[in-house]
Short mmCIF file of C-alpha atoms in Angstrom, two decimals:
data_model
loop_
_atom_site.label_atom_id
_atom_site.label_comp_id
_atom_site.label_asym_id
_atom_site.label_seq_id
_atom_site.Cartn_x
_atom_site.Cartn_y
_atom_site.Cartn_z
CA UNK X 1 109.16 129.13 98.29
CA UNK X 2 111.22 125.93 98.22
CA UNK X 3 110.45 123.52 101.00
CA UNK X 4 112.42 120.59 102.38
CA UNK X 5 111.27 117.53 104.33
CA UNK X 6 113.33 116.18 107.23
CA UNK X 7 112.38 112.78 108.65
CA UNK X 8 111.84 113.38 112.35
CA UNK X 9 111.14 111.43 115.51
CA UNK X 10 108.85 114.22 116.71
CA UNK X 11 107.16 117.52 115.92
CA UNK X 12 109.88 120.05 116.91
CA UNK X 13 113.21 121.18 115.50
CA UNK X 14 114.89 119.80 118.64
CA UNK X 15 113.69 116.27 117.91
CA UNK X 16 116.13 113.85 116.39
CA UNK X 17 116.24 113.02 112.71
CA UNK X 18 114.48 109.69 112.27
CA UNK X 19 117.09 107.58 110.45
CA UNK X 20 114.40 105.71 108.49
CA UNK X 21 112.68 107.53 105.65
CA UNK X 22 109.78 105.19 104.83
CA UNK X 23 108.98 104.25 108.40
CA UNK X 24 109.87 107.61 109.96
CA UNK X 25 107.59 108.79 112.78
CA UNK X 26 106.92 111.93 110.75
CA UNK X 27 108.34 114.75 108.67
CA UNK X 28 109.21 118.33 109.47
CA UNK X 29 108.28 120.22 106.30
CA UNK X 30 110.14 123.50 106.45
CA UNK X 31 110.89 126.60 104.38
CA UNK X 32 114.61 127.13 105.06
CA UNK X 33 114.50 130.87 104.41
CA UNK X 34 111.66 131.70 106.81
CA UNK X 35 111.98 128.66 109.12
CA UNK X 36 108.20 128.30 108.88
CA UNK X 37 107.45 124.63 109.39
CA UNK X 38 104.77 122.06 109.98
CA UNK X 39 104.95 118.47 111.24
CA UNK X 40 103.36 115.72 109.16
CA UNK X 41 102.65 112.43 110.89
CA UNK X 42 103.78 109.36 108.95
CA UNK X 43 101.89 106.88 111.14
CA UNK X 44 99.99 105.20 108.34
CA UNK X 45 103.11 104.41 106.28
CA UNK X 46 104.90 103.10 109.39
CA UNK X 47 102.57 100.17 109.84
CA UNK X 48 102.33 99.12 106.19
CA UNK X 49 103.50 95.58 105.42
CA UNK X 50 105.01 96.87 102.21
CA UNK X 51 105.27 100.12 100.27
CA UNK X 52 106.02 102.30 103.33
CA UNK X 53 108.77 104.18 101.53
CA UNK X 54 106.60 104.72 98.46
CA UNK X 55 103.80 106.09 100.60
CA UNK X 56 106.19 108.38 102.48
CA UNK X 57 107.47 109.66 99.11
CA UNK X 58 103.87 110.40 98.09
CA UNK X 59 103.35 112.26 101.38
CA UNK X 60 106.36 114.54 101.04
CA UNK X 61 105.64 115.09 97.32
CA UNK X 62 102.10 116.17 98.19
CA UNK X 63 103.57 118.87 100.44
CA UNK X 64 105.54 120.24 97.53
CA UNK X 65 109.04 119.65 98.87
CA UNK X 66 112.05 119.68 96.57
CA UNK X 67 114.56 118.05 98.94
CA UNK X 68 114.55 115.33 101.60
CA UNK X 69 117.04 115.06 104.46
CA UNK X 70 117.06 111.71 106.26
CA UNK X 71 119.13 108.76 107.47
CA UNK X 72 118.53 106.41 104.57
CA UNK X 73 116.06 105.83 101.77
CA UNK X 74 115.21 102.44 100.28
CA UNK X 75 115.52 101.79 96.55
CA UNK X 76 111.77 101.98 95.77
CA UNK X 77 111.25 105.17 97.77
CA UNK X 78 114.31 106.61 96.06
CA UNK X 79 112.82 105.82 92.66
CA UNK X 80 109.53 107.41 93.71
CA UNK X 81 111.25 110.55 95.04
CA UNK X 82 113.33 110.85 91.85
CA UNK X 83 110.17 110.55 89.73
CA UNK X 84 108.70 113.42 91.73
CA UNK X 85 111.86 115.46 91.13
CA UNK X 86 112.86 115.41 94.81
CA UNK X 87 116.53 115.14 95.70
CA UNK X 88 117.72 113.16 98.72
CA UNK X 89 120.50 113.63 101.27
CA UNK X 90 121.17 110.57 103.42
CA UNK X 91 123.35 109.78 106.42
CA UNK X 92 121.91 112.49 108.68
CA UNK X 93 121.27 110.23 111.66
CA UNK X 94 122.28 111.08 115.26
CA UNK X 95 121.56 114.79 114.86
CA UNK X 96 118.55 116.97 115.65
CA UNK X 97 116.30 118.28 112.92
CA UNK X 98 117.74 121.77 113.52
CA UNK X 99 121.32 120.47 113.12
CA UNK X 100 120.37 118.72 109.89
CA UNK X 101 118.80 121.92 108.63
CA UNK X 102 121.95 123.90 109.48
CA UNK X 103 124.05 121.40 107.56
CA UNK X 104 121.73 121.81 104.59
CA UNK X 105 121.94 125.60 104.83
CA UNK X 106 125.75 125.47 104.87
CA UNK X 107 125.67 123.24 101.82
CA UNK X 108 127.28 120.47 103.88
CA UNK X 109 125.00 117.64 102.73
CA UNK X 110 125.66 115.21 99.88
CA UNK X 111 122.92 114.55 97.36
CA UNK X 112 122.50 110.83 96.78
CA UNK X 113 122.38 108.83 93.56
CA UNK X 114 120.02 105.87 93.07
CA UNK X 115 122.91 103.46 93.63
CA UNK X 116 123.32 104.94 97.13
CA UNK X 117 119.84 103.84 98.23
CA UNK X 118 120.43 101.32 100.99
CA UNK X 119 117.16 100.96 102.84
CA UNK X 120 115.22 97.90 103.84
CA UNK X 121 113.43 97.46 100.51
CA UNK X 122 109.87 96.16 100.66
CA UNK C 22 92.65 62.64 95.31
CA UNK C 23 95.17 65.18 96.55
CA UNK C 24 97.43 64.47 99.53
CA UNK C 25 99.56 67.40 100.70
CA UNK C 26 102.68 66.61 102.74
CA UNK C 27 103.48 69.50 105.09
CA UNK C 28 105.30 69.93 108.39
CA UNK C 29 105.54 73.28 110.09
CA UNK C 30 109.21 72.81 110.96
CA UNK C 31 111.64 72.43 108.10
CA UNK C 32 113.91 69.40 107.75
CA UNK C 33 111.54 66.92 109.35
CA UNK C 34 111.31 64.69 106.27
CA UNK C 35 108.50 66.03 104.05
CA UNK C 36 110.38 65.26 100.86
CA UNK C 37 111.43 61.82 102.10
CA UNK C 38 107.81 60.97 102.88
CA UNK C 39 106.32 62.55 99.73
CA UNK C 40 108.77 60.96 97.29
CA UNK C 41 108.79 57.51 98.92
CA UNK C 42 105.02 57.45 99.21
CA UNK C 43 104.71 58.39 95.52
CA UNK C 44 107.20 55.74 94.37
CA UNK C 45 105.81 52.97 96.63
CA UNK C 46 102.42 53.09 95.01
CA UNK C 47 103.95 51.96 91.73
CA UNK C 48 103.16 53.78 88.54
CA UNK C 49 100.16 55.98 88.20
CA UNK C 50 100.90 58.78 90.68
CA UNK C 51 101.54 62.48 90.19
CA UNK C 52 104.03 64.29 92.42
CA UNK C 53 104.01 68.10 92.62
CA UNK C 54 106.95 69.74 94.40
CA UNK C 55 105.38 72.99 95.61
CA UNK C 56 108.42 74.07 97.63
CA UNK C 57 109.15 76.43 94.75
CA UNK C 58 111.74 78.45 96.66
CA UNK C 59 113.98 75.43 97.03
CA UNK C 60 112.55 72.36 95.37
CA UNK C 61 114.46 69.14 96.11
CA UNK C 62 112.15 66.21 95.31
CA UNK C 63 113.77 65.93 91.87
CA UNK C 64 117.08 65.01 93.54
CA UNK C 65 115.46 61.74 94.65
CA UNK C 66 112.97 61.11 91.85
CA UNK C 67 115.51 62.03 89.13
CA UNK C 68 112.76 62.65 86.60
CA UNK C 69 113.31 63.14 82.92
CA UNK C 70 112.19 66.77 82.36
CA UNK C 71 110.20 66.98 79.14
CA UNK C 72 108.71 70.47 79.35
CA UNK C 73 109.97 73.79 80.73
CA UNK C 74 107.55 76.74 80.88
CA UNK C 75 108.30 80.30 81.93
CA UNK C 76 105.49 81.54 84.18
CA UNK C 77 104.52 85.17 84.45
CA UNK C 78 101.91 87.14 86.36
CA UNK C 79 100.14 90.18 84.91
CA UNK C 80 101.39 93.58 86.09
CA UNK C 81 100.49 97.06 84.81
CA UNK C 82 102.28 99.11 82.17
CA UNK C 83 101.24 102.73 81.61
CA UNK C 84 101.01 104.58 78.30
CA UNK C 85 101.93 108.07 79.46
CA UNK C 86 100.58 109.77 76.31
CA UNK C 87 97.06 108.65 77.33
CA UNK C 88 97.47 109.30 81.08
CA UNK C 89 95.88 112.40 82.64
CA UNK C 90 97.51 111.84 86.07
CA UNK C 91 94.08 111.45 87.67
CA UNK C 92 95.51 109.07 90.25
CA UNK C 93 92.63 106.54 90.29
CA UNK C 94 95.05 103.65 89.72
CA UNK C 95 97.14 104.64 92.75
CA UNK C 96 94.03 105.12 94.85
CA UNK C 97 92.71 101.59 94.31
CA UNK C 98 96.05 99.82 94.80
CA UNK C 99 96.41 98.48 98.34
CA UNK C 100 100.01 97.45 97.77
CA UNK C 101 101.53 100.72 96.55
CA UNK C 102 102.41 98.90 93.36
CA UNK C 103 101.45 101.91 91.27
CA UNK C 104 101.85 105.55 92.32
CA UNK C 105 101.43 108.95 90.72
CA UNK C 106 104.21 111.37 91.58
CA UNK C 107 104.55 114.73 89.92
CA UNK C 108 104.09 114.06 86.24
CA UNK C 109 105.06 110.40 86.44
CA UNK C 110 103.11 107.20 87.02
CA UNK C 111 105.39 104.66 88.57
CA UNK C 112 104.52 100.97 88.64
CA UNK C 113 106.43 98.76 91.11
CA UNK C 114 105.88 95.36 89.50
CA UNK C 115 107.55 93.47 92.37
CA UNK C 116 104.86 94.72 94.79
CA UNK C 117 101.94 93.93 92.43
CA UNK C 118 99.45 91.19 93.40
CA UNK C 119 97.94 91.09 89.87
CA UNK C 120 94.41 92.04 90.88
CA UNK C 121 93.86 94.09 87.72
CA UNK C 122 92.17 96.91 89.68
CA UNK C 123 94.31 99.71 88.23
CA UNK C 124 93.53 98.64 84.67
CA UNK C 125 89.83 98.50 85.39
CA UNK C 126 89.51 101.94 87.03
CA UNK C 127 91.66 103.85 84.53
CA UNK C 128 89.19 106.14 82.71
CA UNK C 129 91.63 106.69 79.82
CA UNK C 130 92.41 102.99 79.26
CA UNK C 131 96.06 104.01 79.59
CA UNK C 132 97.09 100.89 81.52
CA UNK C 133 97.62 97.50 79.92
CA UNK C 134 99.00 94.19 81.09
CA UNK C 135 102.59 93.13 80.86
CA UNK C 136 104.21 90.18 82.62
CA UNK C 137 106.46 89.81 85.64
CA UNK C 138 108.34 86.53 85.56
CA UNK C 139 107.56 84.35 88.57
CA UNK C 140 109.82 81.47 87.63
CA UNK C 141 109.67 78.28 85.63
CA UNK C 142 107.64 75.09 85.84
CA UNK C 143 109.35 71.88 84.77
CA UNK C 144 107.38 68.72 84.10
CA UNK C 145 108.39 65.20 83.28
CA UNK C 146 108.41 61.83 84.91
CA UNK C 147 110.05 58.56 85.76
CA UNK C 148 108.65 55.01 85.49
CA UNK C 149 105.06 56.16 85.05
CA UNK C 150 105.32 58.67 87.91
CA UNK C 151 104.34 62.13 86.69
CA UNK C 152 106.47 64.89 88.11
CA UNK C 153 105.98 68.68 88.19
CA UNK C 154 107.90 71.31 90.12
CA UNK C 155 108.27 75.08 90.16
CA UNK C 156 111.44 77.11 90.54
CA UNK C 157 111.01 80.70 91.72
CA UNK C 158 112.94 83.33 89.81
CA UNK C 159 115.83 84.59 91.93
CA UNK C 160 114.74 87.95 93.34
CA UNK C 161 111.02 87.15 93.22
CA UNK C 162 109.50 87.77 96.65
CA UNK C 163 106.11 86.06 96.22
CA UNK C 164 105.87 82.32 95.84
CA UNK C 165 102.10 81.57 96.14
CA UNK C 166 101.31 82.64 92.53
CA UNK C 167 103.86 80.15 91.19
CA UNK C 168 102.64 77.46 93.61
CA UNK C 169 99.09 77.93 92.32
CA UNK C 170 100.40 77.58 88.74
CA UNK C 171 102.13 74.31 89.71
CA UNK C 172 98.85 73.13 91.23
CA UNK C 173 96.98 73.98 88.04
CA UNK C 174 98.94 71.06 86.57
CA UNK C 175 97.09 68.70 88.95
CA UNK C 176 95.50 66.04 86.79
CA UNK C 177 91.74 65.65 87.06
CA UNK C 178 91.75 62.00 88.23
CA UNK C 179 93.99 59.67 90.14
CA UNK C 180 96.34 60.41 93.01
CA UNK C 181 98.35 63.64 93.33
CA UNK C 182 100.91 64.03 96.11
CA UNK C 183 102.12 67.54 96.99
CA UNK C 184 105.46 68.20 98.66
CA UNK C 185 104.69 71.47 100.49
CA UNK C 186 107.19 74.08 101.70
CA UNK C 187 107.94 74.31 105.44
CA UNK C 188 106.27 76.84 107.71
CA UNK C 189 102.62 77.85 108.06
CA UNK C 190 102.47 81.04 106.00
CA UNK C 191 100.94 81.81 102.59
CA UNK C 192 103.10 79.39 100.50
CA UNK C 193 102.07 76.50 102.76
CA UNK C 194 98.38 77.46 102.67
CA UNK C 195 98.65 77.65 98.85
CA UNK C 196 100.09 74.11 98.91
CA UNK C 197 97.41 72.66 101.24
CA UNK C 198 94.18 74.44 100.34
CA UNK C 199 91.74 72.14 98.56
CA UNK C 200 93.72 68.98 99.36
CA UNK C 201 91.73 65.97 100.55
CA UNK C 202 94.27 65.09 103.22
CA UNK C 203 97.27 66.72 104.84
CA UNK C 204 100.05 64.47 106.05
CA UNK C 205 102.09 66.33 108.68
CA UNK C 206 105.64 65.12 109.10
CA UNK C 207 107.15 65.96 112.47
CA UNK C 208 109.92 64.93 114.83
CA UNK C 209 109.88 64.39 118.60
CA UNK C 210 111.81 67.55 119.47
CA UNK C 211 110.60 70.76 121.12
CA UNK C 212 110.96 72.59 117.79
CA UNK C 213 109.13 69.86 115.90
CA UNK C 214 106.28 69.96 118.40
CA UNK C 215 106.07 73.75 118.51
CA UNK C 216 105.80 74.08 114.73
CA UNK C 217 103.52 71.03 114.47
CA UNK C 218 100.98 72.81 116.67
CA UNK C 219 101.07 75.83 114.33
CA UNK C 220 100.65 73.58 111.29
CA UNK C 221 97.72 71.71 112.87
CA UNK C 222 96.12 75.09 113.60
CA UNK C 223 96.38 76.04 109.92
CA UNK C 224 95.06 72.67 108.69
CA UNK C 225 92.11 72.91 111.08
CA UNK C 226 91.19 76.38 109.77
CA UNK C 227 91.22 74.87 106.27
CA UNK C 228 89.07 72.00 107.63
CA UNK C 229 91.17 69.32 105.96
CA UNK C 230 91.55 65.92 107.65
CA UNK C 231 95.13 65.26 108.69
CA UNK C 232 97.42 62.68 110.22
CA UNK C 233 101.00 62.48 111.46
CA UNK C 234 104.21 60.85 110.41
CA UNK C 235 106.79 60.97 113.20
CA UNK C 236 110.28 60.90 111.78
CA UNK C 237 113.33 59.98 113.90
CA UNK C 238 110.62 58.66 116.21
CA UNK C 239 112.97 56.98 118.69
CA UNK C 240 114.84 60.12 119.69
CA UNK C 241 113.63 63.10 121.71
CA UNK C 242 110.73 62.60 124.07
CA UNK C 243 107.05 61.61 124.10
CA UNK C 244 105.54 65.06 124.00
CA UNK C 245 104.61 64.86 120.30
CA UNK C 246 102.71 61.64 121.00
CA UNK C 247 100.99 63.13 124.02
CA UNK C 248 99.96 66.12 121.93
CA UNK C 249 98.73 63.86 119.10
CA UNK C 250 96.48 62.03 121.53
CA UNK C 251 95.17 65.19 123.09
CA UNK C 252 94.50 66.80 119.67
CA UNK C 253 92.98 63.57 118.24
CA UNK C 254 95.63 63.34 115.53
CA UNK C 255 96.18 59.82 114.21
CA UNK C 256 99.84 58.73 114.03
CA UNK C 257 99.97 56.98 110.67
CA UNK C 258 103.66 56.08 110.53
CA UNK C 259 106.85 56.22 112.56
CA UNK C 260 110.27 56.30 110.96
CA UNK C 261 113.18 55.44 113.29
CA UNK C 262 116.44 57.34 113.57
CA UNK C 263 118.38 54.90 111.43
CA UNK C 264 121.84 55.53 109.99
CA UNK C 265 120.97 53.60 106.81
CA UNK C 266 118.08 55.98 106.10
CA UNK C 267 120.33 59.01 106.59
CA UNK C 268 122.98 57.48 104.31
CA UNK C 269 120.46 56.77 101.54
CA UNK C 270 119.10 60.31 101.83
CA UNK C 271 122.55 61.89 101.72
CA UNK C 272 123.25 60.05 98.45
CA UNK C 273 119.94 61.11 96.91
CA UNK C 274 118.65 57.52 97.02
CA UNK C 275 115.05 56.49 97.53
CA UNK C 276 114.49 54.79 100.89
CA UNK C 277 112.07 52.31 99.30
CA UNK C 278 114.72 51.29 96.76
CA UNK C 279 117.69 51.09 99.17
CA UNK C 280 115.82 49.34 102.00
CA UNK C 281 112.99 47.49 100.20
CA UNK C 282 110.93 46.69 103.32
CA UNK C 283 110.00 50.38 103.41
CA UNK C 284 108.02 49.98 100.21
CA UNK C 285 105.38 47.93 102.03
CA UNK C 286 105.39 50.40 104.92
CA UNK C 287 104.69 53.35 102.65
CA UNK C 288 101.97 51.37 100.85
CA UNK C 289 100.44 50.70 104.29
CA UNK C 290 100.70 54.43 105.08
CA UNK C 291 98.63 55.13 101.98
CA UNK C 292 95.95 52.65 103.05
CA UNK C 293 95.79 54.32 106.47
CA UNK C 294 95.35 57.72 104.78
CA UNK C 295 92.48 56.33 102.70
CA UNK C 296 90.87 54.88 105.81
CA UNK C 297 91.31 58.18 107.64
CA UNK C 298 89.66 60.10 104.76
CA UNK C 299 86.77 57.62 104.79
CA UNK C 300 86.42 57.94 108.57
CA UNK C 301 86.40 61.75 108.57
CA UNK C 302 83.95 61.85 105.63
CA UNK C 303 81.32 60.29 107.89
CA UNK C 304 82.27 62.44 110.86
CA UNK C 305 79.58 65.04 111.40
CA UNK C 306 82.15 67.60 112.55
CA UNK C 307 83.75 67.50 109.15
CA UNK C 308 82.04 69.74 106.64
CA UNK C 309 84.01 69.76 103.39
CA UNK C 310 86.18 72.53 101.99
CA UNK C 311 84.19 75.78 102.02
CA UNK C 312 85.64 78.77 100.16
CA UNK C 313 85.34 80.72 103.39
CA UNK C 314 87.72 78.34 105.14
CA UNK C 315 90.50 80.93 105.17
CA UNK C 316 88.43 83.46 107.08
CA UNK C 317 88.35 83.63 110.85
CA UNK C 318 85.53 81.55 112.28
CA UNK C 319 83.54 84.51 113.62
CA UNK C 320 83.50 86.23 110.21
CA UNK C 321 82.10 83.35 108.13
#
């Protein structure tokens, strides 16, 4: 079953999408077909001096996701996600996790290219 | 002997003091500009550059045909400079601190060293003065490795003067550590005083004797002097707020060459530094430069 990760400010589908990927509060890892989901805390990556995005990419890759929905992804995290074969949709800030998921299900998200990565870098 | 000229606040006159001190002592002095992110001592010294070296730091490169994706390299790296994702091993050379850990723990010997360019080191001189400075590669985020490479050019004997970068973070520590004396250049303004206190804190952790030069000494207020007295910091020189000094500086001229009486004043500054080093060497509170000097006091 394909899973997606949505950066989230909290553990429920009604929480808002955390606009930051690397320093997101956590990730909702969800199977879009069954809506079965779990919340993965990203606390450790949040406080890193550097490499937060890379660590977050490792985290979502470990959960076997194939897509990430978020606000924005930095260039290094983008590289890491690409290496893991995970595609990224950015610009999903100011919506709830559920709304982001609905957009994804309608095919209304745009998959980013490396040149679109615009995060904070290190 | 190594004298490091630092400040805390930027723009207080480190380069003015370092270059004029070096030139006043006539001849056999070495000047290292360790402000490798924006070196400017060469604008005043105008050295003839005789050698340009490209400096690199070792970073990992992975031979994927040997790699088993065991992940030991990623596990040991504290900087996320190498990660294993899916079937790829991804080094991030710009995050690497060159510890060599990943190479050592790789059971397949699949990782070898390649170089990340830190910048260049240019060396030369003028009138017997030996000059070395580093220039960080544009885009390079870490300057301490290049600063340490500049400092490796310190000659074994004689006097070496270091022009340090501003601030009190890693590049400044890299430019002060192991010096015999730190000359702190400050100005009598609230900002000068605030950052001076931070710089003194850093110098005291390093346990290096230090003294002050107050630049533009006749403006602002007396709070820097009051602090110096309270913190037992000797004021070794005062430079007035003088239009002629600013004019010379703006034209890239040496103060000691434009206004010759300053040559004697800088020579006197050097004698005061020597006296201060001699005084602190006999001070029982002063205990040399232990390797542990960078650790917090309670952890030594």
